[in-house]
PDB file of C-alpha atoms in Angstrom:
ATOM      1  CA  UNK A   4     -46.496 -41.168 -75.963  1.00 55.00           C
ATOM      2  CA  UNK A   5     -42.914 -42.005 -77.983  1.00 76.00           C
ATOM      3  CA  UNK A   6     -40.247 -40.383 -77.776  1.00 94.00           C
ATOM      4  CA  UNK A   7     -39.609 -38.507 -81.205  1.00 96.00           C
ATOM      5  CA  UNK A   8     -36.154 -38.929 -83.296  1.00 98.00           C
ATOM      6  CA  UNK A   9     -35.601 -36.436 -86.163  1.00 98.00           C
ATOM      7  CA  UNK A  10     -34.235 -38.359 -89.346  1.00 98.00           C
ATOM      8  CA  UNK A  11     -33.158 -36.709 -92.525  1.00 98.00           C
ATOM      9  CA  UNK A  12     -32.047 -37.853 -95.999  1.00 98.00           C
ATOM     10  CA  UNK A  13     -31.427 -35.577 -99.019  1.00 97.00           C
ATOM     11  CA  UNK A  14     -32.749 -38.412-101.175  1.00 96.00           C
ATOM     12  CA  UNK A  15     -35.579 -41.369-100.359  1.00 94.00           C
ATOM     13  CA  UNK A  16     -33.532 -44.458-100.759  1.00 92.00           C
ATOM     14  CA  UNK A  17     -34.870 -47.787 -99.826  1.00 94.00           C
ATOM     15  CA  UNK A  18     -32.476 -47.186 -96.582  1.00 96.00           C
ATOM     16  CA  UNK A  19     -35.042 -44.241 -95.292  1.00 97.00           C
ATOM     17  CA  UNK A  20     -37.954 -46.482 -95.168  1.00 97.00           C
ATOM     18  CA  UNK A  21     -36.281 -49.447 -93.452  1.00 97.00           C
ATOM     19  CA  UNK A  22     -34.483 -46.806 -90.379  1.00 98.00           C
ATOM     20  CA  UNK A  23     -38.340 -45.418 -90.327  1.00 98.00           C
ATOM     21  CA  UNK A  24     -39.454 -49.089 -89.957  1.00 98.00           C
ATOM     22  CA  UNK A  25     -36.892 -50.042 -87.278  1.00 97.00           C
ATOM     23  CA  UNK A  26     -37.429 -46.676 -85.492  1.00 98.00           C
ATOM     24  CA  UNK A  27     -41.086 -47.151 -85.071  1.00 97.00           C
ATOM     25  CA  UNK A  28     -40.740 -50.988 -84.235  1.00 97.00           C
ATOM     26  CA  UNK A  29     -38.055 -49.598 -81.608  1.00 96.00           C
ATOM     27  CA  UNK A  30     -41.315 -47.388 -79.668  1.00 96.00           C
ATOM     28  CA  UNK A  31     -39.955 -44.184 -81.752  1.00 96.00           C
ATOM     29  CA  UNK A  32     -41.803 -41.309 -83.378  1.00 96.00           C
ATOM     30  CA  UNK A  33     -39.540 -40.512 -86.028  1.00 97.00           C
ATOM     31  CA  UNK A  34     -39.692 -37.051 -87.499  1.00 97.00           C
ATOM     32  CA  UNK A  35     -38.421 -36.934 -91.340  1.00 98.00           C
ATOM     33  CA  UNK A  36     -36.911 -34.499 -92.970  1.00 98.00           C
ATOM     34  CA  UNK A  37     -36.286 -34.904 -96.986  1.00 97.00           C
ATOM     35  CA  UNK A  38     -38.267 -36.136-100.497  1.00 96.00           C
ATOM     36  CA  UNK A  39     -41.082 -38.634-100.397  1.00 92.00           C
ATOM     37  CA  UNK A  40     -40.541 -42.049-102.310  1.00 88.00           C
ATOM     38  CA  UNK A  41     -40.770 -40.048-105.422  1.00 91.00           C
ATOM     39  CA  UNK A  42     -39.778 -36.639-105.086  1.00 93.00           C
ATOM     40  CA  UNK A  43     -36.771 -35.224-106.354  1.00 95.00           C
ATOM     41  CA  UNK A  44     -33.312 -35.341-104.026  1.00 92.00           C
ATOM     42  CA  UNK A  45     -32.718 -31.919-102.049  1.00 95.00           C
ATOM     43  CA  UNK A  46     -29.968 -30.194-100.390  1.00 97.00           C
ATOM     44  CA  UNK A  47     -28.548 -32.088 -97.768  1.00 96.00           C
ATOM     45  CA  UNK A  48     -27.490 -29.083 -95.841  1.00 97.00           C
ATOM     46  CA  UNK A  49     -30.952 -28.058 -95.685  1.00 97.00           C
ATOM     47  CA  UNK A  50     -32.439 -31.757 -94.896  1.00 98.00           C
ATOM     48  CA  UNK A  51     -29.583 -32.062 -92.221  1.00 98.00           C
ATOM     49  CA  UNK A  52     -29.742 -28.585 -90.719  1.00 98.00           C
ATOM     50  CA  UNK A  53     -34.056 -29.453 -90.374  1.00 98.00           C
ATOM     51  CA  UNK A  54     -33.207 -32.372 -88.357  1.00 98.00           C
ATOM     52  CA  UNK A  55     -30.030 -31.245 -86.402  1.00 98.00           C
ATOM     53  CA  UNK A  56     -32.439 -27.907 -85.424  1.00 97.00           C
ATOM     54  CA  UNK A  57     -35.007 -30.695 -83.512  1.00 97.00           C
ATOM     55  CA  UNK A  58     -31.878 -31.422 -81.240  1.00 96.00           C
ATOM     56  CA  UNK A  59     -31.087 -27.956 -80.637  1.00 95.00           C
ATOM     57  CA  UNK A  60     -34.519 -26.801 -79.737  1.00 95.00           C
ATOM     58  CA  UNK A  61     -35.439 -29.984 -77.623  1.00 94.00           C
ATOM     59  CA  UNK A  62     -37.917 -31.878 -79.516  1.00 95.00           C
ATOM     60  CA  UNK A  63     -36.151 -34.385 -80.096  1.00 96.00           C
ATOM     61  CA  UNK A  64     -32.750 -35.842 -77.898  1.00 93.00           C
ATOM     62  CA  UNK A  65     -31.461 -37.053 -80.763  1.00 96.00           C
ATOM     63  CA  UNK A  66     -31.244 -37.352 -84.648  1.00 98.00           C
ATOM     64  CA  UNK A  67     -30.297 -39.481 -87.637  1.00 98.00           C
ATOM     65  CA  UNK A  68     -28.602 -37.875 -90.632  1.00 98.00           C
ATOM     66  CA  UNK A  69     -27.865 -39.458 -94.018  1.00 98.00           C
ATOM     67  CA  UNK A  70     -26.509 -38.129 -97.637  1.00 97.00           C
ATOM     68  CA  UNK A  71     -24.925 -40.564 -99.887  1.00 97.00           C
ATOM     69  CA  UNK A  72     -21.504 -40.480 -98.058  1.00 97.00           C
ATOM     70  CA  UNK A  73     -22.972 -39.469 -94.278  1.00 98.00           C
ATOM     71  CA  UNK A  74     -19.764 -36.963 -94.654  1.00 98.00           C
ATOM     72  CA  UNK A  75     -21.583 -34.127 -96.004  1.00 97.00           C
ATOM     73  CA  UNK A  76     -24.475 -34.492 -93.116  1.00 98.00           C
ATOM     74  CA  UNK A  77     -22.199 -34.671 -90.612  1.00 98.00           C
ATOM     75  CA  UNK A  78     -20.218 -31.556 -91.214  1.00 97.00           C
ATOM     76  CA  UNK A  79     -23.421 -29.627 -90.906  1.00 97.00           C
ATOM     77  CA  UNK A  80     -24.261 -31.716 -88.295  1.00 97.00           C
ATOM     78  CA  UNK A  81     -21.331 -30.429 -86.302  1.00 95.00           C
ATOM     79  CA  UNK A  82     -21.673 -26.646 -87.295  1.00 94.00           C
ATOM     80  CA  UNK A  83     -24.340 -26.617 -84.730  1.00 92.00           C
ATOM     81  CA  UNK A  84     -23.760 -26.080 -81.081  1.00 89.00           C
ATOM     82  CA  UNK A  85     -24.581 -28.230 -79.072  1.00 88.00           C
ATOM     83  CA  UNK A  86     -24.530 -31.081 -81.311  1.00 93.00           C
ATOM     84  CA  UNK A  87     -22.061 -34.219 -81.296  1.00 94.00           C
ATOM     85  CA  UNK A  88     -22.424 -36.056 -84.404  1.00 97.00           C
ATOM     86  CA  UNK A  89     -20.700 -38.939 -85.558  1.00 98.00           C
ATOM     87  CA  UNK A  90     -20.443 -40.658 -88.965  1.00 98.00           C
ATOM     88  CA  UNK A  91     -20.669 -43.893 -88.164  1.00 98.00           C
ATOM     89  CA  UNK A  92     -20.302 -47.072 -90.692  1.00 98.00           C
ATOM     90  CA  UNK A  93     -20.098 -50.115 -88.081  1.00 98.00           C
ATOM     91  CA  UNK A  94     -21.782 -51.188 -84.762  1.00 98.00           C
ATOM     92  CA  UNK A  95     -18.245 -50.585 -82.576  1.00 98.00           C
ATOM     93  CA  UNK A  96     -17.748 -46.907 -84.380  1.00 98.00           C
ATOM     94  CA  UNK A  97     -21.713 -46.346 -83.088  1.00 98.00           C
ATOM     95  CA  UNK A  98     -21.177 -47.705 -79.150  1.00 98.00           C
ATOM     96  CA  UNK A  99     -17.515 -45.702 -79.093  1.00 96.00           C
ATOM     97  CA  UNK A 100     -19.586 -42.301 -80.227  1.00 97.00           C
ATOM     98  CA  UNK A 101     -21.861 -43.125 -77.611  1.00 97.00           C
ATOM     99  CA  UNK A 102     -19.471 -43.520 -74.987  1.00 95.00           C
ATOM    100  CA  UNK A 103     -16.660 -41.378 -75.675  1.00 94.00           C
ATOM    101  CA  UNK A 104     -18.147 -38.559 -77.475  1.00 93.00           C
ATOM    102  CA  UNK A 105     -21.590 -38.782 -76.545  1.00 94.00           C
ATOM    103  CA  UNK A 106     -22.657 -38.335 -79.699  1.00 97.00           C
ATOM    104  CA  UNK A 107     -26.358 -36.911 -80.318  1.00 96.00           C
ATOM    105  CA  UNK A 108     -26.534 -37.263 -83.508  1.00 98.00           C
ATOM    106  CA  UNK A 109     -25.928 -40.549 -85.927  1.00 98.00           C
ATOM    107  CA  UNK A 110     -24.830 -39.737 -89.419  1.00 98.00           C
ATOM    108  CA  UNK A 111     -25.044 -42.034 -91.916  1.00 98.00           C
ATOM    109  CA  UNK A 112     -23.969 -42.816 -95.823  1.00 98.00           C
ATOM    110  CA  UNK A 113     -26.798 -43.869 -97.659  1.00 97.00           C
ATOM    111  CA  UNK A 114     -24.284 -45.925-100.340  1.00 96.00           C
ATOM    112  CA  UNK A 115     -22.209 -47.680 -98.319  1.00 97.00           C
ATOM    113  CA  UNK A 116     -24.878 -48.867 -94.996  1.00 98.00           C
ATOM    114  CA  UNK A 117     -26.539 -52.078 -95.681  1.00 97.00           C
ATOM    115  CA  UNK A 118     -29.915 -53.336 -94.213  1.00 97.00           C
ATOM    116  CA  UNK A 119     -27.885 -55.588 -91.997  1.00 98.00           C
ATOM    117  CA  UNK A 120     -25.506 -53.388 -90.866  1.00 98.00           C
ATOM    118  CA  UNK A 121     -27.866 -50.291 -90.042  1.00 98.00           C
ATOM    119  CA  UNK A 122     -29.445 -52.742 -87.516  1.00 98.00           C
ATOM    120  CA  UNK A 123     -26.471 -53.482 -85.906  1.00 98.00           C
ATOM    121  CA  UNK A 124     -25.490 -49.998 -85.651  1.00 98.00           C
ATOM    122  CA  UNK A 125     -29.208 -49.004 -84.339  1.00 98.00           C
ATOM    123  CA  UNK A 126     -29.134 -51.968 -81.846  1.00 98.00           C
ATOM    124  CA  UNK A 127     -25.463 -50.256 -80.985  1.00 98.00           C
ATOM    125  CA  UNK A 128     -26.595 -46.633 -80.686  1.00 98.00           C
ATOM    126  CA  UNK A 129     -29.790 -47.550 -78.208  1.00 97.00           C
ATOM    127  CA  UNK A 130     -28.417 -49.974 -76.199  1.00 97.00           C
ATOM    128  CA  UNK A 131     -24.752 -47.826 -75.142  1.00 96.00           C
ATOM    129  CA  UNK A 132     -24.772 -45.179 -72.632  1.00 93.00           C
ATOM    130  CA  UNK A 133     -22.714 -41.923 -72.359  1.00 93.00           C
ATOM    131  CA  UNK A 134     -19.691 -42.909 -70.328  1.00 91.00           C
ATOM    132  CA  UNK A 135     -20.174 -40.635 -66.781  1.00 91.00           C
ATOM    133  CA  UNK A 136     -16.627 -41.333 -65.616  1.00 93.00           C
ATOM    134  CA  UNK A 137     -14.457 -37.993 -64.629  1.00 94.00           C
ATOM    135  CA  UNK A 138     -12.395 -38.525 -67.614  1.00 92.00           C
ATOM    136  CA  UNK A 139     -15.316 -38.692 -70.145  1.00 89.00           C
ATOM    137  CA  UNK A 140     -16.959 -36.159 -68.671  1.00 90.00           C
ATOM    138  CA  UNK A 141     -13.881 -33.482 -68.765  1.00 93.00           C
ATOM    139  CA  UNK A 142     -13.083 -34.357 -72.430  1.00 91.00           C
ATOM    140  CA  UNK A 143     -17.217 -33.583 -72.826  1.00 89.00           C
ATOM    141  CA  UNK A 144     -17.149 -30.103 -71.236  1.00 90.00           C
ATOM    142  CA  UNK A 145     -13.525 -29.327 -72.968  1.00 91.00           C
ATOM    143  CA  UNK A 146     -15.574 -29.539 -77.061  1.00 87.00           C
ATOM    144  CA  UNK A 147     -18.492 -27.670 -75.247  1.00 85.00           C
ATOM    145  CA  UNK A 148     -16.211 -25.630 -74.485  1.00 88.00           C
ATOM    146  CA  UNK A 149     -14.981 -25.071 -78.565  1.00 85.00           C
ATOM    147  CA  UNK A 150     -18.759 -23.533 -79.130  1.00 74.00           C
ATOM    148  CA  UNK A 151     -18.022 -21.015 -76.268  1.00 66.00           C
ATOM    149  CA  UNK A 152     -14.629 -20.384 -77.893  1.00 62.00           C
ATOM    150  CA  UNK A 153     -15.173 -19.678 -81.760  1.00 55.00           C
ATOM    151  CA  UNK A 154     -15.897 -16.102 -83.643  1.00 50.00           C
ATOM    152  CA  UNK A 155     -18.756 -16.058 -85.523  1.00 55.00           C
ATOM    153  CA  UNK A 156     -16.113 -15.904 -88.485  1.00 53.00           C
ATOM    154  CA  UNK A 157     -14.705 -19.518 -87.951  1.00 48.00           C
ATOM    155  CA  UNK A 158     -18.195 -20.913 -87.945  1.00 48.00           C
TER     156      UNK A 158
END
């Protein structure tokens, strides 16, 4: 059985089908959240929040956001406890999250990500591992920490 990998988009752009290609090629189940090829765009907090919610409730390890700047998607993304998402527009910005922040969640901008480059960021994402050195891991636990830490007001 694959391993499944929630993906969302607030709008189908030719960039959804290719990830969903490259995903399955990769051994993935992806899980999509947002319009078919010709439905109308929706909300991208909604799309994002569908996917980011796989994460949180351990269907899926990971996710792959996108709106048309991968800003948007990854504020919501980061609302969520739990979740480490990073917007990422090159390969070295994707191992870095991976590393340093651990990043669970890849957000990405739907405008500005060519076919090219969203391989190299893919082939970036799966092939780095979480850094498990004393320092990464202390700077890990001190954000998990930040969920502990903020009123439901801040959120």
């Amino acid at each position: 059985m694959s391993q499944q990998i929630a993906v969302s988009c607030d709008e189908h752009a030719s960039l959804v089908d290719v990830l969903l290609e490259v995903l399955r090629e990769r051994g993935y189940d992806p899980l999509y959240f947002g319009p078919g090829q010709k439905d109308e765009a929706q909300d991208w907090p909604l799309v994002t929040q569908q996917a980011v919610d796989c994460v949180r409730d351990g269907r899926c390890t990971e996710a792959i956001v996108m709106c048309w700047t991968g800003t948007g998607c990854s504020i919501v993304a980061n609302k969520m406890p739990g979740v480490r998402a990073a917007l990422c527009h090159d390969a070295e910005s994707a191992r870095g999250a991976r590393i340093w922040n651990h990043a669970n969640v890849l957000a990405l901008s739907v405008r500005t990500t060519s076919e090219a480059v969203l391989k190299e960021i893919l082939n970036a994402w799966f092939e780095t591992s979480f850094s498990d050195d004393d320092w990464n891991r202390t700077q890990i636990a001190r954000v998990a920490a930040l969920d502990d830490t903020r009123s439901p007001a801040a959120g």
